[in-house]
Coordinates of C-alpha atoms and ligand atoms in Angstrom, one line a residue:
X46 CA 22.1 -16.4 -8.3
X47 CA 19.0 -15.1 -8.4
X48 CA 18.0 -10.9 -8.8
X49 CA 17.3 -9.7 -5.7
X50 CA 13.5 -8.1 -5.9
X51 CA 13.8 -4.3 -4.6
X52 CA 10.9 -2.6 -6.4
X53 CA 8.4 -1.1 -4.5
X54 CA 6.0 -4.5 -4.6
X55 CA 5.9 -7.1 -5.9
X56 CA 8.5 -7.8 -3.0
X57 CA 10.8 -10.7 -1.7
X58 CA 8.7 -12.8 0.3
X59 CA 9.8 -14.9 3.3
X60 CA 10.2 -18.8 3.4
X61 CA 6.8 -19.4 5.2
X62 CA 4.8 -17.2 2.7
X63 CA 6.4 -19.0 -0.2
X64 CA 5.8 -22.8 1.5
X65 CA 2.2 -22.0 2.1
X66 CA 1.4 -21.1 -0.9
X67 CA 3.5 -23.6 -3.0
X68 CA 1.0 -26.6 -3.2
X69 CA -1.3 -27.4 -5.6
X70 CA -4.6 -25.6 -5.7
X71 CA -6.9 -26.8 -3.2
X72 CA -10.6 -26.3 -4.0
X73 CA -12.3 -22.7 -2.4
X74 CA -14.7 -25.0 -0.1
X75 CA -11.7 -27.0 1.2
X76 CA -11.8 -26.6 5.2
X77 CA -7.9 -25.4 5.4
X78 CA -9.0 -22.8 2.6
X79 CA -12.0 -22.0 4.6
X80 CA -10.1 -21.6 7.9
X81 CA -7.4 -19.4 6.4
X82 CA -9.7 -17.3 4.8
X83 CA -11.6 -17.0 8.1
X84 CA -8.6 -16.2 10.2
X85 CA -7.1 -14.1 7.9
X86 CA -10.2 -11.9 8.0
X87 CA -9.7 -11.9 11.9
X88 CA -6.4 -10.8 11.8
X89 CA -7.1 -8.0 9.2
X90 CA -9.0 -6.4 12.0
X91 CA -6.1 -6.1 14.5
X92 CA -3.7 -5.0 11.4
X93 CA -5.9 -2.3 10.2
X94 CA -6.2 -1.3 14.2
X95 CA -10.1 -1.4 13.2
X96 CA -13.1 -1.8 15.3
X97 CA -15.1 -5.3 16.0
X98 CA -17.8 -4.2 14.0
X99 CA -15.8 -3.2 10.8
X100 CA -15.8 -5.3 7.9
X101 CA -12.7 -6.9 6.6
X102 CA -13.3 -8.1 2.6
X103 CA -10.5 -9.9 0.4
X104 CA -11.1 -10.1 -3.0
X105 CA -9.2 -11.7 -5.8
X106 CA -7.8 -8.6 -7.8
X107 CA -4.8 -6.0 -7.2
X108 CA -5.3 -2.7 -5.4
X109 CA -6.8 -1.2 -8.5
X110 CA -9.4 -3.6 -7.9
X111 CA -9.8 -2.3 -4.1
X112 CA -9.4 1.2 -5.6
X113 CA -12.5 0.8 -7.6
X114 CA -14.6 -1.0 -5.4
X115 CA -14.3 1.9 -2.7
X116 CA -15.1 4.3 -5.8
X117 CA -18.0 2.3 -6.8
X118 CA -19.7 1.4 -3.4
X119 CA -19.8 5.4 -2.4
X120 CA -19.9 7.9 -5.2
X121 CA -23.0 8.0 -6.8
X122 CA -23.1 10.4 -10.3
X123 CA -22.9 14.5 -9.3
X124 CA -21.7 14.0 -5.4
X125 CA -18.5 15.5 -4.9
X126 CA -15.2 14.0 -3.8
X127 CA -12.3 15.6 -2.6
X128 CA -8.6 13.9 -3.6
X129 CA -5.4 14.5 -2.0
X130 CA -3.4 14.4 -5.1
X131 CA 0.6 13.0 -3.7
X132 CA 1.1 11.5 -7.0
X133 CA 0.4 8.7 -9.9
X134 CA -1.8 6.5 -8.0
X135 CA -4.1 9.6 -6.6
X136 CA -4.2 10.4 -10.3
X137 CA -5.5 6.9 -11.0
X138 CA -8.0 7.6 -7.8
X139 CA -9.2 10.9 -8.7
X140 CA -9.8 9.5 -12.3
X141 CA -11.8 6.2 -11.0
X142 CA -14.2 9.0 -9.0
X143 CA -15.0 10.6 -12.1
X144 CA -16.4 7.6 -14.1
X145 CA -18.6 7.2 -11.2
X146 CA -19.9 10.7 -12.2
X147 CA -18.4 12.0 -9.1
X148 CA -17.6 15.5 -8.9
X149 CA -13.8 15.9 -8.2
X150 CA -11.8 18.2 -6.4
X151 CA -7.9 17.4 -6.5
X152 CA -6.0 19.3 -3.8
X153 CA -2.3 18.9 -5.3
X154 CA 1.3 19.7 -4.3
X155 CA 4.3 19.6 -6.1
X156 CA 5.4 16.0 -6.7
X157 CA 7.7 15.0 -3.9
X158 CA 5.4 17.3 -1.2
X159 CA 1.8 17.0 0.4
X160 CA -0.9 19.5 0.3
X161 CA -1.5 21.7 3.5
X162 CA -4.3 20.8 5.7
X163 CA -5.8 24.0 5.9
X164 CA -6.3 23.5 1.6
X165 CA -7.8 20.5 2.2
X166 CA -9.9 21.6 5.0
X167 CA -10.7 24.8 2.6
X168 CA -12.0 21.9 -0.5
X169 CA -14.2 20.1 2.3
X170 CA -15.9 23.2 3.1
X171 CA -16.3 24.7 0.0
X172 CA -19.7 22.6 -1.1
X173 CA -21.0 19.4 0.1
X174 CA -18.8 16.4 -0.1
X175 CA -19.1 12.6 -0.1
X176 CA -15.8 11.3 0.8
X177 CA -12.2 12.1 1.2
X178 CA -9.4 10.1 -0.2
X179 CA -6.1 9.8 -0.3
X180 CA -3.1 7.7 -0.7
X181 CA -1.6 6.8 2.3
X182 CA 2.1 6.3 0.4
X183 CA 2.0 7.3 -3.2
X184 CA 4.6 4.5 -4.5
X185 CA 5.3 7.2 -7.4
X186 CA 6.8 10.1 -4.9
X187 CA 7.6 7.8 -2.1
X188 CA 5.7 10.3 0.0
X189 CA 3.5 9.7 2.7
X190 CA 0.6 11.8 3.9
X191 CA -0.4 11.6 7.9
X192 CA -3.6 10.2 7.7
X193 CA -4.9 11.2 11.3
X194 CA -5.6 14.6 10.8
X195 CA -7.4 14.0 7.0
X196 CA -9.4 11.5 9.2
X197 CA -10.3 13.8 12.2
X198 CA -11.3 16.7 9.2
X199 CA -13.3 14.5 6.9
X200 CA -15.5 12.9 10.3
X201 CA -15.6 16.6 11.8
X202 CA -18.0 17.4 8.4
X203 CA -19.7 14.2 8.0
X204 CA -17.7 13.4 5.1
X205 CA -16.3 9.6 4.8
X206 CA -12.7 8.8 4.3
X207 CA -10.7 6.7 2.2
X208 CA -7.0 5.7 2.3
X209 CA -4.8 4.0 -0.1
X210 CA -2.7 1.8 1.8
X211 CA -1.2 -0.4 -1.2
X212 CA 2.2 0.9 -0.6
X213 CA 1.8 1.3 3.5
X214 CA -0.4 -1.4 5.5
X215 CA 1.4 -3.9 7.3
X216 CA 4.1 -1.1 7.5
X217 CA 2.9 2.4 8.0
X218 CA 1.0 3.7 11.0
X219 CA -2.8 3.3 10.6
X220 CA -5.3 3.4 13.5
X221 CA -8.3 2.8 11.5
X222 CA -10.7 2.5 14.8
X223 CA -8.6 5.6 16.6
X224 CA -8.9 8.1 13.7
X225 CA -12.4 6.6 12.9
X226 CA -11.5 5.6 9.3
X227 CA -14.2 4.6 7.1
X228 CA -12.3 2.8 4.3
X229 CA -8.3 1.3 4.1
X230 CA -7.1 -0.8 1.4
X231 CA -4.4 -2.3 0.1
X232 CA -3.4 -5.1 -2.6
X233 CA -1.1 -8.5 -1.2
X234 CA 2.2 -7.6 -2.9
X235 CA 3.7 -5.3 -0.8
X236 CA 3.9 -4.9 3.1
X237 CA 1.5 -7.6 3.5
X238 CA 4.3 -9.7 2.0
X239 CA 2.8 -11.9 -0.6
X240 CA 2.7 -12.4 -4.3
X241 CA 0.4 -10.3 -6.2
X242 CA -3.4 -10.9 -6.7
X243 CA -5.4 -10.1 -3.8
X244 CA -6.9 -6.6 -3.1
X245 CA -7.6 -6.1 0.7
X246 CA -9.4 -3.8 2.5
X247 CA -11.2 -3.1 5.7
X248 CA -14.9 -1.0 5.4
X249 CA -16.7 1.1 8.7
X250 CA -20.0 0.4 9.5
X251 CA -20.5 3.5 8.2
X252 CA -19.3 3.1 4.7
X253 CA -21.7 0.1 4.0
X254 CA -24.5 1.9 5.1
X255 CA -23.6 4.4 2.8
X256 CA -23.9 1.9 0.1
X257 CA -27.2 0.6 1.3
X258 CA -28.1 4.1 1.1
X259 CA -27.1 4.1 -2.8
X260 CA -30.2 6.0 -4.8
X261 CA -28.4 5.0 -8.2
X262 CA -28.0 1.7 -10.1
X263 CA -25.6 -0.7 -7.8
X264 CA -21.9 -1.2 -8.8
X265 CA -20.9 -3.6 -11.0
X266 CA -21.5 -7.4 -9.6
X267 CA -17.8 -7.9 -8.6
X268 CA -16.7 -4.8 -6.8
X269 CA -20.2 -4.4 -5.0
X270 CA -19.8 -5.0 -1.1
X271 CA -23.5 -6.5 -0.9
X272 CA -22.4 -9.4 -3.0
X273 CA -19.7 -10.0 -1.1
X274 CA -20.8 -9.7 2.6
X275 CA -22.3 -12.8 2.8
X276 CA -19.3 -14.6 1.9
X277 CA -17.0 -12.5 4.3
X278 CA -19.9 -13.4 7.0
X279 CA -19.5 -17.1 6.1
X280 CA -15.9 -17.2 5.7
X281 CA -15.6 -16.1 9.5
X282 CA -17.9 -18.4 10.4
X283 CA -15.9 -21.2 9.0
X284 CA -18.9 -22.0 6.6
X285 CA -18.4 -23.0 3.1
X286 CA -19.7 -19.7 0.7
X287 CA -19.1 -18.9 -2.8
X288 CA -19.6 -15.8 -5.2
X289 CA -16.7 -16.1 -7.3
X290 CA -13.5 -17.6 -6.6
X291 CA -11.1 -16.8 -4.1
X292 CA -7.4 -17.1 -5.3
X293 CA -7.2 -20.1 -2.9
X294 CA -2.9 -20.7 -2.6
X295 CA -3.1 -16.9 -1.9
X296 CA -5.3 -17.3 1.3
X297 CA -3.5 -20.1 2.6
X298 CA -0.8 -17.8 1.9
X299 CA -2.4 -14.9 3.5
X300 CA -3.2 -16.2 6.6
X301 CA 0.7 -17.2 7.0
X302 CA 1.6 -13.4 6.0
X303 CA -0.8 -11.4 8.4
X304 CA 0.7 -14.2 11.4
X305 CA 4.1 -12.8 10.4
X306 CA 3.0 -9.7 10.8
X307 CA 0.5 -9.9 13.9
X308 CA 3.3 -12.1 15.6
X309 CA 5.4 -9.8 15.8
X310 CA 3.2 -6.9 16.9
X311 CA 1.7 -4.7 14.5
X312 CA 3.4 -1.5 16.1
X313 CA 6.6 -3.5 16.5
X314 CA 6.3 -4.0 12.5
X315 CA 5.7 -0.5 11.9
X316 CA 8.7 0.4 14.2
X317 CA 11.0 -2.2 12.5
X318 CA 10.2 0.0 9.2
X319 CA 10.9 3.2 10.2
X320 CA 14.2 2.0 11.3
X321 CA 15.0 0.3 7.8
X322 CA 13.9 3.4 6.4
X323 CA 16.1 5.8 8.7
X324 CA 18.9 3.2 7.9
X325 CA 18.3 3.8 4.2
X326 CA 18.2 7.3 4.2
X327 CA 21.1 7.5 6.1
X328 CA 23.1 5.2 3.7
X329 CA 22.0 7.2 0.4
X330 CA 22.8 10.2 1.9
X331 CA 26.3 8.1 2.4
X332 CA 26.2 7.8 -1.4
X333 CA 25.6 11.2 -1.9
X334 CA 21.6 10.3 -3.4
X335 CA 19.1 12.8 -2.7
X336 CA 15.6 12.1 -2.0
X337 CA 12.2 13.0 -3.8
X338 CA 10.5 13.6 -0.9
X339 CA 10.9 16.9 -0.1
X340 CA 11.4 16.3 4.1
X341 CA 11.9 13.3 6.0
X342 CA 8.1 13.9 7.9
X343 CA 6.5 13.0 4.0
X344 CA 8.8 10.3 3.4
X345 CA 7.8 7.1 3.4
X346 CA 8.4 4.1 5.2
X347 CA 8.2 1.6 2.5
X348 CA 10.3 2.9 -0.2
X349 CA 13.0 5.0 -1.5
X350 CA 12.3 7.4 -4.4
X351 CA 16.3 9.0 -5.7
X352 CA 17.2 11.2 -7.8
X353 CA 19.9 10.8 -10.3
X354 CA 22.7 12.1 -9.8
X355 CA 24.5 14.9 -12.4
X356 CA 25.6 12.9 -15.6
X357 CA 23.8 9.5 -14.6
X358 CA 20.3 8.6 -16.2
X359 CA 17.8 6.2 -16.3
X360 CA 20.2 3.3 -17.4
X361 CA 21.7 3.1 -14.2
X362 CA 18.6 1.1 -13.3
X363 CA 19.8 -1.9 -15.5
X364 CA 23.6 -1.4 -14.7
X365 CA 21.6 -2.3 -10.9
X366 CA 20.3 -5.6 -12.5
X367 CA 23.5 -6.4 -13.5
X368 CA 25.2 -6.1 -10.2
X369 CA 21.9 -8.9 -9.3
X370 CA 19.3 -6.6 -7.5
X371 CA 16.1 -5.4 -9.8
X372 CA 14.9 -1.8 -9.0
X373 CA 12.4 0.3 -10.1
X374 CA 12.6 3.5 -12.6
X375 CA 10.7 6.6 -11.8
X376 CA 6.6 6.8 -12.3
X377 CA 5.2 9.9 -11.5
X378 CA 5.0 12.0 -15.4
X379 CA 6.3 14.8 -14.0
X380 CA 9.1 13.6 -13.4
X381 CA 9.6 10.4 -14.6
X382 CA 13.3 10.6 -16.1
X383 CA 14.9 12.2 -13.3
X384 CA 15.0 9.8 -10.3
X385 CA 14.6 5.8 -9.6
X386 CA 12.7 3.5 -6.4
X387 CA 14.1 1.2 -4.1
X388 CA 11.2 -0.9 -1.7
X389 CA 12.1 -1.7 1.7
X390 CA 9.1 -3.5 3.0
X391 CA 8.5 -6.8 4.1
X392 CA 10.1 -9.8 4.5
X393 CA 13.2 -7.7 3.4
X394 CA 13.3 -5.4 6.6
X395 CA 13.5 -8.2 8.3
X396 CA 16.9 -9.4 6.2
X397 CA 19.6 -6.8 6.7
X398 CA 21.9 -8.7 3.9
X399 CA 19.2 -7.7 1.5
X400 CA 19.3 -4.0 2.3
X401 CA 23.4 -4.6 2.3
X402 CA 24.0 -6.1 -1.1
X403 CA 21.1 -3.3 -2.6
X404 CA 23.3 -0.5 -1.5
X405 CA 26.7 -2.2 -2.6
X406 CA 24.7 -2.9 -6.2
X407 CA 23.9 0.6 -6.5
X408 CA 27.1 1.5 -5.3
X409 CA 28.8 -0.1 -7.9
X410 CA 26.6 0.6 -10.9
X411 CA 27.1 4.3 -9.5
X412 CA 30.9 4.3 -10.0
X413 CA 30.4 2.3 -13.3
X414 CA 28.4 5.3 -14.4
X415 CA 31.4 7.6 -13.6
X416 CA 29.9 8.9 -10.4
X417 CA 32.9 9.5 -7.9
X418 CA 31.8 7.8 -4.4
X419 CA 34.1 8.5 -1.5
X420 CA 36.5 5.5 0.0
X421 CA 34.3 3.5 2.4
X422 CA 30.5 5.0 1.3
X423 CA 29.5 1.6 1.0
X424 CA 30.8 0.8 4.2
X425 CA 29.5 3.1 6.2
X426 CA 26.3 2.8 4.5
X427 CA 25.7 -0.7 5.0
X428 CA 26.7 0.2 9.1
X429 CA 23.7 2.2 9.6
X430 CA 21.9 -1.0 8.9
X431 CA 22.7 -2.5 12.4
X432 CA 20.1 -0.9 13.8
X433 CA 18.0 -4.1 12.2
Ligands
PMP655 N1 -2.1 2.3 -5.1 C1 -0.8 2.4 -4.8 C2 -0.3 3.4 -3.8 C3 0.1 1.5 -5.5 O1 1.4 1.5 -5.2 C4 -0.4 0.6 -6.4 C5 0.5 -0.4 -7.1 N2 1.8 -0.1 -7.3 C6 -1.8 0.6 -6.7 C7 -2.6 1.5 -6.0 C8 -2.4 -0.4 -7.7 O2 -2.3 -1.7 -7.2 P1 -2.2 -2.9 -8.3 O3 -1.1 -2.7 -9.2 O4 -2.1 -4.1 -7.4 O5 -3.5 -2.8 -9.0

């Protein structure tokens, strides 16, 4: 049988998502490529909760690639950012800022926590500052900032704001028109349930203004928005456009992933995961794992980050494989050694047998690695999964 895929992305994705994108590659000016790409832009709009006038782009790339383009298309060399540092990806964000000659201030907590508001509110006010940016769910920590209130500080001062979503949209809360937003991105292999190699991300008004704006050279040709505008414009018109090649099986794809998603409700999909992800932390806490996140309120949604337990190390990741289900071993440097991630996003949340046969493969390759587990754990931890 075939491993079950339970890292935090690239994720299981569902029979429609694998049909529509199993064909061979149509040409980028073929109409059904056109059309998806078109509707799939629409739909972005009601995902991301964003306003009419907001600009949905999709770019062939990974969330590195969205990363970079937000970093590029704002910062120009000796304006100041401020980075809510949750973790390995805000690391990689904080670092991207800097080779645009960006002025970084990182406002860090211990791994596994969140900063305090009021520090973060103390870095905006301290000198000028271009933009604010965090990640939404730093797939390293499994912890999850609240956006809405970095949102409502960073608009208070005038300062733009930038979220991560690569581990969170499609699945986390995100009101991008409601908190007034100016950039959320995310890359296709996660909660937006397809295979790797599209970087997503919706843009305010105000943002590409603030490139317009830009007194220093322009970004590099492939992560600058100008260059790319006229092909989201045309897209959504349903003309024919081309800059540089879409991934085109992964917009026929896309357009059958956001459905999923906007079919069901965008709220009702964000519900459906926090359920899954009570159910899961009820069911580790069965199996007597403890969490990195240091309280449920920065846990995410998406993922599970666990601690070993006494006596069991990082090889209890491949004694998973071998009971069929691939997990993931721990990221952020801190703290790498000590725990291991489970993603529960997607198609997945939607498959309670999935979440079942992950718990009973941990489950065993826990007692293979001499941990004790009490009679029936794996029962009762696969019970808390009704809720589905
Ligand atoms: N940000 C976060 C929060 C991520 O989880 C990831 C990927 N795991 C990235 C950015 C980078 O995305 P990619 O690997 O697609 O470049």
């Amino acid at each position: 049988m075939k491993p079950l895929l339970m890292i935090p992305g690239p994720i299981e994705v569902s029979p429609a998502v694998l049909e529509a994108f199993s064909t061979p590659p149509p040409g980028h000016l073929a109409p059904r490529v056109i059309e998806a790409f078109g509707e799939s832009l629409a739909i972005m709009r009601r995902g991301w909760m964003a306003n009419r006038d907001s600009q949905p782009f999709v770019i062939a790339g990974g969330g590195t690639v969205a990363m970079d383009m937000a970093a590029a298309n704002l910062l120009e060399p000796g304006e100041r950012a401020v980075v809510v540092n949750t973790g390995y990806f805000s690391d990689r964000i904080a670092e991207m800022l800097r080779r645009q000659g960006a002025e970084v201030t990182e406002v860090r907590a211990e791994p596994g926590d969140v900063p305090a508001i009021e520090e973060v509110a103390r870095a905006l006010d301290a000198a000028p500052v271009k933009a604010l940016v965090a990640t939404h769910v730093d797939t390293s920590t499994a912890v999850r900032v609240d956006p809405g209130p970095l949102a409502a500080l960073a608009r208070g001062r005038g300062v733009l704001s930038v979220f991560d979503g690569v581990c969170a949209t499609g699945a986390e809360r995100f009101d991008m028109a409601g908190w007034d937003a100016d950039v959320y991105l995310t890359a296709s292999q996660k909660a937006i349930g397809l295979p790797p190699g599209l970087a997503l991300m919706v843009v305010s008004v105000r943002a590409l203004e603030a490139r317009r704006a830009r007194r220093a050279a322009a970004p590099p040709m492939y992560l600058d928005w100008e260059e790319w505008l006229p092909i989201m414009t045309a897209y959504e018109e349903r003309r024919p456009a081309y800059f540089s090649t879409p991934a085109t099986n992964l917009i026929l794809a896309l357009e059958t992933g956001l459905r999923e998603i906007l079919d069901e409700g965008i709220e009702a999909r964000v519900e459906r995961h926090t359920r899954a992800a009570d159910a899961m932390r009820s069911g580790w806490n069965t199996l007597g794992l403890e969490m990195v996140p240091a309280g449920d309120d920065v846990a995410a949604n998406t993922l599970s980050a666990l601690r070993y337990p006494e006596g069991v190390d990082a090889a209890l990741v491949g004694h998973i494989l071998e009971q069929g289900v691939i997990v993931a071993g721990g990221l952020h440097p801190a703290i790498r050694n000590e725990y291991f991630r489970v993603g529960h996003m997607g198609y997945a949340v939607t498959q309670p047998e999935m979440l079942s046969r992950t718990f009973q493969a941990i489950a065993t390759a826990l007692e293979k690695s001499g941990v004790e587990l009490d009679t029936g754990a794996v029962d009762r931890a696969t019970a808390t999964l009704s809720v589905l």
